[in-house]
mmCIF file of C-alpha atoms and ligand atoms in Angstrom:
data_model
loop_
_atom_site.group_PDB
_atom_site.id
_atom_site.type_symbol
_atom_site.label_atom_id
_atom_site.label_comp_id
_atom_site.label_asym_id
_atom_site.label_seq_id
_atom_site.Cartn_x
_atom_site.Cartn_y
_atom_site.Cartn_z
ATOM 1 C CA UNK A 1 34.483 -11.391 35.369
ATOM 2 C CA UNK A 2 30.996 -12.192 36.654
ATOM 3 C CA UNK A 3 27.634 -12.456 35.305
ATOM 4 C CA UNK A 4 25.424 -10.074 37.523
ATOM 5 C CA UNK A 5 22.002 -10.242 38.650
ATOM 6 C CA UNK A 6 19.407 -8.453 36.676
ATOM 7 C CA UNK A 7 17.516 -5.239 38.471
ATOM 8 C CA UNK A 8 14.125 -4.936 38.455
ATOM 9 C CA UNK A 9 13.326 -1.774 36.352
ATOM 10 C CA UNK A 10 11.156 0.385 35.975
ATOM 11 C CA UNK A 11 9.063 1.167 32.684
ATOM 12 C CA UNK A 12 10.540 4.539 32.312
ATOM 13 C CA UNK A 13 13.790 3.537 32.531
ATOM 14 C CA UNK A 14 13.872 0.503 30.540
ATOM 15 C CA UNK A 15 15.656 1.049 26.876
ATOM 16 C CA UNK A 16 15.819 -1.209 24.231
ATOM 17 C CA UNK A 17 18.411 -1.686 21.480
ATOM 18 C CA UNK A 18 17.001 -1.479 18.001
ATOM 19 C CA UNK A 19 20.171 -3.523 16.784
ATOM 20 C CA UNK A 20 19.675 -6.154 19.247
ATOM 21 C CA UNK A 21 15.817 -6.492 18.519
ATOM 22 C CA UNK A 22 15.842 -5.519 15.154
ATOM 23 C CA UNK A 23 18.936 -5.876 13.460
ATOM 24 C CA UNK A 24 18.107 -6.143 9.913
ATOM 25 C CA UNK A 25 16.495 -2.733 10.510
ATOM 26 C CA UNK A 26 16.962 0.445 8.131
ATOM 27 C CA UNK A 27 17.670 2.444 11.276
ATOM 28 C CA UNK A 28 20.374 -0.272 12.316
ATOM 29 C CA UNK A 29 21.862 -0.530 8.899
ATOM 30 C CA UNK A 30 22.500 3.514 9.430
ATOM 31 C CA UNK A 31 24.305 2.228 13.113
ATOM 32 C CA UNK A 32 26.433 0.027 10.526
ATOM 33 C CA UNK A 33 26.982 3.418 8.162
ATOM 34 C CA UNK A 34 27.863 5.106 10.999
ATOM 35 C CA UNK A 35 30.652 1.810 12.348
ATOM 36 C CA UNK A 36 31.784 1.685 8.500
ATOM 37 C CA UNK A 37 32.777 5.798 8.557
ATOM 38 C CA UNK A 38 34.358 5.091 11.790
ATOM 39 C CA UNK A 39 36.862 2.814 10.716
ATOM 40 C CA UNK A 40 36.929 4.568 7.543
ATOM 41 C CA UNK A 41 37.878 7.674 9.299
ATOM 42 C CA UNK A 42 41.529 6.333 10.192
ATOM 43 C CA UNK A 43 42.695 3.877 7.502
ATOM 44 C CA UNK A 44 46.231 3.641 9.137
ATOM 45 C CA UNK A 45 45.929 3.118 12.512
ATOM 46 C CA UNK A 46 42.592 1.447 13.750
ATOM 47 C CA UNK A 47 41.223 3.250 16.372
ATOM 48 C CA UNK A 48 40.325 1.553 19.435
ATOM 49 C CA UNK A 49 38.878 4.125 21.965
ATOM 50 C CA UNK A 50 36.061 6.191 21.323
ATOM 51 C CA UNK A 51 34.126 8.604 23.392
ATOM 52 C CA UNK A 52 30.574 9.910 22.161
ATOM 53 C CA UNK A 53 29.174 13.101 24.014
ATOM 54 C CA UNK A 54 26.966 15.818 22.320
ATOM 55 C CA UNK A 55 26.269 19.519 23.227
ATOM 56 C CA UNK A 56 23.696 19.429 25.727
ATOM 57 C CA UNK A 57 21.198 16.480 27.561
ATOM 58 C CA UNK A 58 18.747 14.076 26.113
ATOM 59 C CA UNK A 59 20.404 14.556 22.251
ATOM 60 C CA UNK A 60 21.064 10.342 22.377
ATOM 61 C CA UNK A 61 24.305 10.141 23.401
ATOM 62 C CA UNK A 62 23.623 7.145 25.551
ATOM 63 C CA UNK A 63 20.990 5.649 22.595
ATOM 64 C CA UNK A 64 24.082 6.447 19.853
ATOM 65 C CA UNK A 65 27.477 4.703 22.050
ATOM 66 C CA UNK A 66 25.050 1.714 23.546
ATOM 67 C CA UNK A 67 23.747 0.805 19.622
ATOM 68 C CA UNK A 68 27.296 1.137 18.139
ATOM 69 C CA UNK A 69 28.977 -0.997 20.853
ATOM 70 C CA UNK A 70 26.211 -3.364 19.719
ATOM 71 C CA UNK A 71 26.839 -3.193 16.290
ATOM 72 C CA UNK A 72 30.930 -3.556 16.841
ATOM 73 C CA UNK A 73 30.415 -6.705 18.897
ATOM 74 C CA UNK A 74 28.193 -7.884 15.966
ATOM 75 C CA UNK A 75 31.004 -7.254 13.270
ATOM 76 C CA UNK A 76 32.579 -10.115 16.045
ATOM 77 C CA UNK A 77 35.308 -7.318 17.491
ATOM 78 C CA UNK A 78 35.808 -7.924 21.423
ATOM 79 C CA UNK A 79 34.166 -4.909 22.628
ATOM 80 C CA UNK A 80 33.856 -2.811 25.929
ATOM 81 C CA UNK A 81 30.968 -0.107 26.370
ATOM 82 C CA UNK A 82 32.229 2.713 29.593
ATOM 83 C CA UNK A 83 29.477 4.246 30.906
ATOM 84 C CA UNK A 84 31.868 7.599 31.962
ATOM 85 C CA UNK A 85 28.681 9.839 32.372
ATOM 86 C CA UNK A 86 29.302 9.891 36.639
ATOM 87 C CA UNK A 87 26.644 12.896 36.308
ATOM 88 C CA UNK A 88 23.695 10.498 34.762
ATOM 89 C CA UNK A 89 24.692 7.158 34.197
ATOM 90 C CA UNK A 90 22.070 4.712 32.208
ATOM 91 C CA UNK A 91 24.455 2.067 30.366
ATOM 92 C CA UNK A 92 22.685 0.064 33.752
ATOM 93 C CA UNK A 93 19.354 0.389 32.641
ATOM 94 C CA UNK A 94 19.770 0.085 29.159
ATOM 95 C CA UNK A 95 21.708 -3.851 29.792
ATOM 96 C CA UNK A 96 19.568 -4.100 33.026
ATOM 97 C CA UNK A 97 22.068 -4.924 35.776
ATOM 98 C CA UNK A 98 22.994 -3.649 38.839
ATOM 99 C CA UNK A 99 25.131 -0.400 38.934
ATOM 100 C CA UNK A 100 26.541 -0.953 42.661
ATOM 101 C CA UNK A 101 30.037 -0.913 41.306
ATOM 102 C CA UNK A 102 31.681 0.126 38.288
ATOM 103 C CA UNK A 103 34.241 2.586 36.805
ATOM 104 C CA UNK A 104 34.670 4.402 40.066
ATOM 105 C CA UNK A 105 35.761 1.880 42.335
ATOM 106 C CA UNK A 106 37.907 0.580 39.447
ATOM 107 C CA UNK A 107 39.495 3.819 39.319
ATOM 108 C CA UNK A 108 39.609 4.276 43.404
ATOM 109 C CA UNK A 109 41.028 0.213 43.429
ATOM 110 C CA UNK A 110 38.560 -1.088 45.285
ATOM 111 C CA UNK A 111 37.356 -3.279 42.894
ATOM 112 C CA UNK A 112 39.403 -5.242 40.145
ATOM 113 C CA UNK A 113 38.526 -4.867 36.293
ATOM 114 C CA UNK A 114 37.662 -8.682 36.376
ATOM 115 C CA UNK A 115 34.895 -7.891 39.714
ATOM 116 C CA UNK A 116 33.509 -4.583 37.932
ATOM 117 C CA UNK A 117 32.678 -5.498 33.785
ATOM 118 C CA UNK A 118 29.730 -7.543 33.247
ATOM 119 C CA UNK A 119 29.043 -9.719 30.445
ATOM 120 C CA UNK A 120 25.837 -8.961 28.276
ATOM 121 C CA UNK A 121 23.592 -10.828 26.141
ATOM 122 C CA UNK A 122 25.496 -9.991 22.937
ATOM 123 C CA UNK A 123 28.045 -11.917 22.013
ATOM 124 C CA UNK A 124 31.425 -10.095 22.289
ATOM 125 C CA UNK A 125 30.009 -7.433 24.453
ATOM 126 C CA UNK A 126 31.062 -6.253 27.600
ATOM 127 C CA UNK A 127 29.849 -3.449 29.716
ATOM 128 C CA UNK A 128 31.586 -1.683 32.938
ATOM 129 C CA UNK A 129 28.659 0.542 34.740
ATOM 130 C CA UNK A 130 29.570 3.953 36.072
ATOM 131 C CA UNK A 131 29.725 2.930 39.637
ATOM 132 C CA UNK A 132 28.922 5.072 42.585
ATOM 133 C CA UNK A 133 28.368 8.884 41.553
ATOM 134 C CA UNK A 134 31.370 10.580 43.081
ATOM 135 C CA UNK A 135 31.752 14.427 44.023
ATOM 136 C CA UNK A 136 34.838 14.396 41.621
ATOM 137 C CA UNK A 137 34.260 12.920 38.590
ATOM 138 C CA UNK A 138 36.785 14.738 36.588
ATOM 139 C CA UNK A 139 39.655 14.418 38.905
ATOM 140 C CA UNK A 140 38.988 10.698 38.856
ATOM 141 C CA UNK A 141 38.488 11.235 34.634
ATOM 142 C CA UNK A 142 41.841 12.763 34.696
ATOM 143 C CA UNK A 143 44.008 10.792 36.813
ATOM 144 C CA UNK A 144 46.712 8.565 36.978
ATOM 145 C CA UNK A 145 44.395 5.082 37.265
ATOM 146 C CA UNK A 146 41.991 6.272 34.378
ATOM 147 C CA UNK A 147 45.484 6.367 32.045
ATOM 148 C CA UNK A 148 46.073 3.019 33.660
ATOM 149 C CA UNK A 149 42.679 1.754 32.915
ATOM 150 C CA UNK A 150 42.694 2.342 29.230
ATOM 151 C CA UNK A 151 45.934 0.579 28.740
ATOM 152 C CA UNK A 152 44.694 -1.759 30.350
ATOM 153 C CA UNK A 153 41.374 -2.259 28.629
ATOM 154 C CA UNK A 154 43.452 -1.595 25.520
ATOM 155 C CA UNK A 155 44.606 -4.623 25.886
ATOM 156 C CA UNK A 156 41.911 -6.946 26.122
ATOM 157 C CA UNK A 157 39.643 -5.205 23.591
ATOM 158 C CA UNK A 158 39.052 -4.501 20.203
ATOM 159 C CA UNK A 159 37.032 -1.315 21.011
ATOM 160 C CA UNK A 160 35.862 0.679 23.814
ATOM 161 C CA UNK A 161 33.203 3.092 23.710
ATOM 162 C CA UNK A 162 32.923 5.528 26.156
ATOM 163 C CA UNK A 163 29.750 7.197 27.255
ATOM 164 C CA UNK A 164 29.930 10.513 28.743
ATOM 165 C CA UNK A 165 28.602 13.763 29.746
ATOM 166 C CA UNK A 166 27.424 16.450 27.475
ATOM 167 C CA UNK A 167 30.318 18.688 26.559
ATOM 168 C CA UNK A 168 29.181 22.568 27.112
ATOM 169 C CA UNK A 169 28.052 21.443 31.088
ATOM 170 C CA UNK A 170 30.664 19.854 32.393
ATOM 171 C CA UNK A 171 34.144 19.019 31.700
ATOM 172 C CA UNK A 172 34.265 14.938 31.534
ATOM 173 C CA UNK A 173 33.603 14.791 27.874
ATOM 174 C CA UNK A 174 36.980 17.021 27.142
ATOM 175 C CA UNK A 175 38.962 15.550 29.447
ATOM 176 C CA UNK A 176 37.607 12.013 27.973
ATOM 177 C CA UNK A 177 38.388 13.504 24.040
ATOM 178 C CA UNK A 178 41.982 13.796 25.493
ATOM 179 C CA UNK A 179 42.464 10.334 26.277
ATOM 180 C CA UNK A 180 40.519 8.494 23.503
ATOM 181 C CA UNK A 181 41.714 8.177 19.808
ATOM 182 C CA UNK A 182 38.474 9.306 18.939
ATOM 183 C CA UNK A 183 35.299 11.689 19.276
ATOM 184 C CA UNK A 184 31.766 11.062 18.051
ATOM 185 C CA UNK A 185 29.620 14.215 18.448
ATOM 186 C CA UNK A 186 26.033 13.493 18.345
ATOM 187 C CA UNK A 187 23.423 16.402 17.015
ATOM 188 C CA UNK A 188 19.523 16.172 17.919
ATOM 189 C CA UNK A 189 18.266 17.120 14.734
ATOM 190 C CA UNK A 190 15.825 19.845 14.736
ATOM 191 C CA UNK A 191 17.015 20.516 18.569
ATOM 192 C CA UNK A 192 20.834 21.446 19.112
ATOM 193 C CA UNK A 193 21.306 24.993 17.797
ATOM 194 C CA UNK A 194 23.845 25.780 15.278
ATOM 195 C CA UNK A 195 26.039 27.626 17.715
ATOM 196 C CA UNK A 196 26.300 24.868 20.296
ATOM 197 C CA UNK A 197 27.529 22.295 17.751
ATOM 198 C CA UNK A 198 30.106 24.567 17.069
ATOM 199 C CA UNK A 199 30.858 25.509 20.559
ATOM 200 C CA UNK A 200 31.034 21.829 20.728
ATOM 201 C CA UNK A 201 33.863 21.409 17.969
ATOM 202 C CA UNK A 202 35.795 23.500 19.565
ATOM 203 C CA UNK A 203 36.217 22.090 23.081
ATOM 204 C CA UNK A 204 36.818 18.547 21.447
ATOM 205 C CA UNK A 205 39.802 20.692 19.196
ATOM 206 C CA UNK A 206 40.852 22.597 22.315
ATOM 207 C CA UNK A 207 41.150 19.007 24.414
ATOM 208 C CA UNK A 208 43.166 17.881 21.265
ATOM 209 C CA UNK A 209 40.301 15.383 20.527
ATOM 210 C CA UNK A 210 40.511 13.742 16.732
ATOM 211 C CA UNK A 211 36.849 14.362 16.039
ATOM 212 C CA UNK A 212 35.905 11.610 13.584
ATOM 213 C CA UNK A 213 32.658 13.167 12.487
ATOM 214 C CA UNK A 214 28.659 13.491 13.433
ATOM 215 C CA UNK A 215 25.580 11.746 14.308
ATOM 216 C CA UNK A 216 23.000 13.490 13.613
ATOM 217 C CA UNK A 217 20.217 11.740 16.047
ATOM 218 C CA UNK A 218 16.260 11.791 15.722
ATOM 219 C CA UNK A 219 15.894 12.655 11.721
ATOM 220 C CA UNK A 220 12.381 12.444 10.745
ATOM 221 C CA UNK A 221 12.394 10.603 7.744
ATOM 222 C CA UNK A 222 9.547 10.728 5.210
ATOM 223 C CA UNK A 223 9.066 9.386 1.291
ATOM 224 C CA UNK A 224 10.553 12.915 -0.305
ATOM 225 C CA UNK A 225 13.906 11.588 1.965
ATOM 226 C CA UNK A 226 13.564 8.140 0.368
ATOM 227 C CA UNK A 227 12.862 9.712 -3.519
ATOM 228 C CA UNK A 228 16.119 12.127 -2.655
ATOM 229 C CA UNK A 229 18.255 9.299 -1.716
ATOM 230 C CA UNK A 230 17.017 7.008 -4.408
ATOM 231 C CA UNK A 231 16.968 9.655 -6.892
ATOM 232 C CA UNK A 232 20.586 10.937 -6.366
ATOM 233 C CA UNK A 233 21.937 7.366 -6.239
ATOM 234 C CA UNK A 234 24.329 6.559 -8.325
ATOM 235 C CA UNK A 235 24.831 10.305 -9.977
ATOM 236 C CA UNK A 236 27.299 12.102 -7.316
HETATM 237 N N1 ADP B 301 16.842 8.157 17.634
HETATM 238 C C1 ADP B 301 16.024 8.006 18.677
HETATM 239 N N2 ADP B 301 14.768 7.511 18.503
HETATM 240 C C2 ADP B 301 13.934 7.377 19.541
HETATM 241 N N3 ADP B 301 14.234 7.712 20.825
HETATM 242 C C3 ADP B 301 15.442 8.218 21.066
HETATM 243 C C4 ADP B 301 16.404 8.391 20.013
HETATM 244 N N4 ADP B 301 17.532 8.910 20.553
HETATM 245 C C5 ADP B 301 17.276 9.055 21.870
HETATM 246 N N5 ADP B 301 16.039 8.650 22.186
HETATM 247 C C6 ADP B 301 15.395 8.675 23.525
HETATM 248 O O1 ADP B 301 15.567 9.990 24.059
HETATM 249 C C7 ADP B 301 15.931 9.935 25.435
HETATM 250 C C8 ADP B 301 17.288 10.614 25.620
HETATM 251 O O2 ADP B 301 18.271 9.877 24.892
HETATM 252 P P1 ADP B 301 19.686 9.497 25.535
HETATM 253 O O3 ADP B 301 20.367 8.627 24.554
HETATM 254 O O4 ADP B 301 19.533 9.004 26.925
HETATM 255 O O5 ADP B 301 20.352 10.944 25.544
HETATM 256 P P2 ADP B 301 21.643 11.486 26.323
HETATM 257 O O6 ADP B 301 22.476 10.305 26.683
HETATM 258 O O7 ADP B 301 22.273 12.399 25.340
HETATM 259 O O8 ADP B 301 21.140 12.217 27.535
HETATM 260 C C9 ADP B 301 15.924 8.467 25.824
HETATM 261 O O9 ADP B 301 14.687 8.158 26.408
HETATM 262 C C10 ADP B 301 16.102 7.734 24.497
HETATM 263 O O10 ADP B 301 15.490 6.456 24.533
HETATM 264 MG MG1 MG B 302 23.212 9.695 28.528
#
């Protein structure tokens, strides 16, 4: 495993990690809601691999998988964020290193799992960039060395997130539901439509993925929220 050299970034694509900077937050208390009905959502078998996608770009799938694989490595569980999106990887920008290899050449064996992952700033966190964009990326999704990959990761982690592709352009994110015990679908709120969510439900069902529920991304809150919540407290 090595440490790698940070990139120089630009502004636009630098991201920040509300639960690293601010983890006493409200917002990264909801990340913690959303951990907690995670391993809620399967009380006899934990589940160890997780993919999050969502319906279309830009609803925060990378914003959603990069703050929970934060706030598993806080809970002190050995974890391991996959950036699988070969279409429009950022898991690189957001921990600012280098993406000159990653989960392709693991796949393709020219690098080892040890020469790919990089360490992060977070304790218990470990990242493995996307790697070169290849032409194929769901023939290398599907194939023998990705099985071989997750048992092998399997191994040596409590959890591994999975970044990927959104679900109604490309196949990735199916093919990626079919592999993982587990599927987070994220919802822009006030932006995915109705229809694609459920379009979305039922590719994850038709790849056989165990979808374990819904983030729903970008809610404006405002006091009336707040009153609701405080005011129904207690009474359900
Ligand atoms: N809840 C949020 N609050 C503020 N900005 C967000 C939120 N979710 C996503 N973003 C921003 O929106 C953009 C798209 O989000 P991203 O997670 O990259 O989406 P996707 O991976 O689905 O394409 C990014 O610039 C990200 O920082
Ligand atoms: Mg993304």
């Amino acid at each position: 495993m090595v440490l790698r050299k940070k990139t120089t970034t630009s502004h636009s694509q630098k991201r920040s990690l509300i639960t690293k900077l601010a983890p006493k937050s409200s917002i990264s208390e909801q990340y913690r809601t959303v951990r907690t009905n995670i391993q809620f959502s399967s009380v006899d078998e934990e589940i160890k691999s997780i993919m999050v996608t969502s319906a279309d770009p830009s609803e925060g799938k990378s914003t959603t998988v990069a703050n929970l694989a934060v706030t598993f490595a806080q809970q002190g569980k050995k974890v391991l964020l996959v950036d699988a999106d070969m279409r429009k990887p950022t898991v690189h920008y957001t921990f600012q290193v280098e993406n000159i290899y990653g989960l392709t050449n693991v796949l393709t064996k020219i690098k080892t799992l040890e020469e790919a992952i990089s360490h992060t700033d977070v304790e218990h966190l470990d990242i493995l960039t996307s790697g070169p964009i290849p032409p194929n990326p769901a023939e290398l999704l599907g194939s023998k060395a990705m099985l071989e990959f997750l048992t092998t990761v399997e191994e040596k982690y409590d959890v591994i997130l999975f970044d990927t592709p959104p679900i109604l352009a490309v196949t990735d994110a199916q093919i990626l539901a079919n592999l993982c015990e587990g599927s987070v679908l994220v919802v822009a709120s006030g932006k995915t439509e109705i229809e694609k969510v459920t379009k979305s439900k039922e590719l994850l069902a038709q790849a056989k993925g165990k979808l374990l529920g819904a983030v729903l991304n970008n809610k404006k809150m405002d006091k009336s929220n707040y009153y609701y919540y405080y005011g129904t407290y207690g009474h359900k």
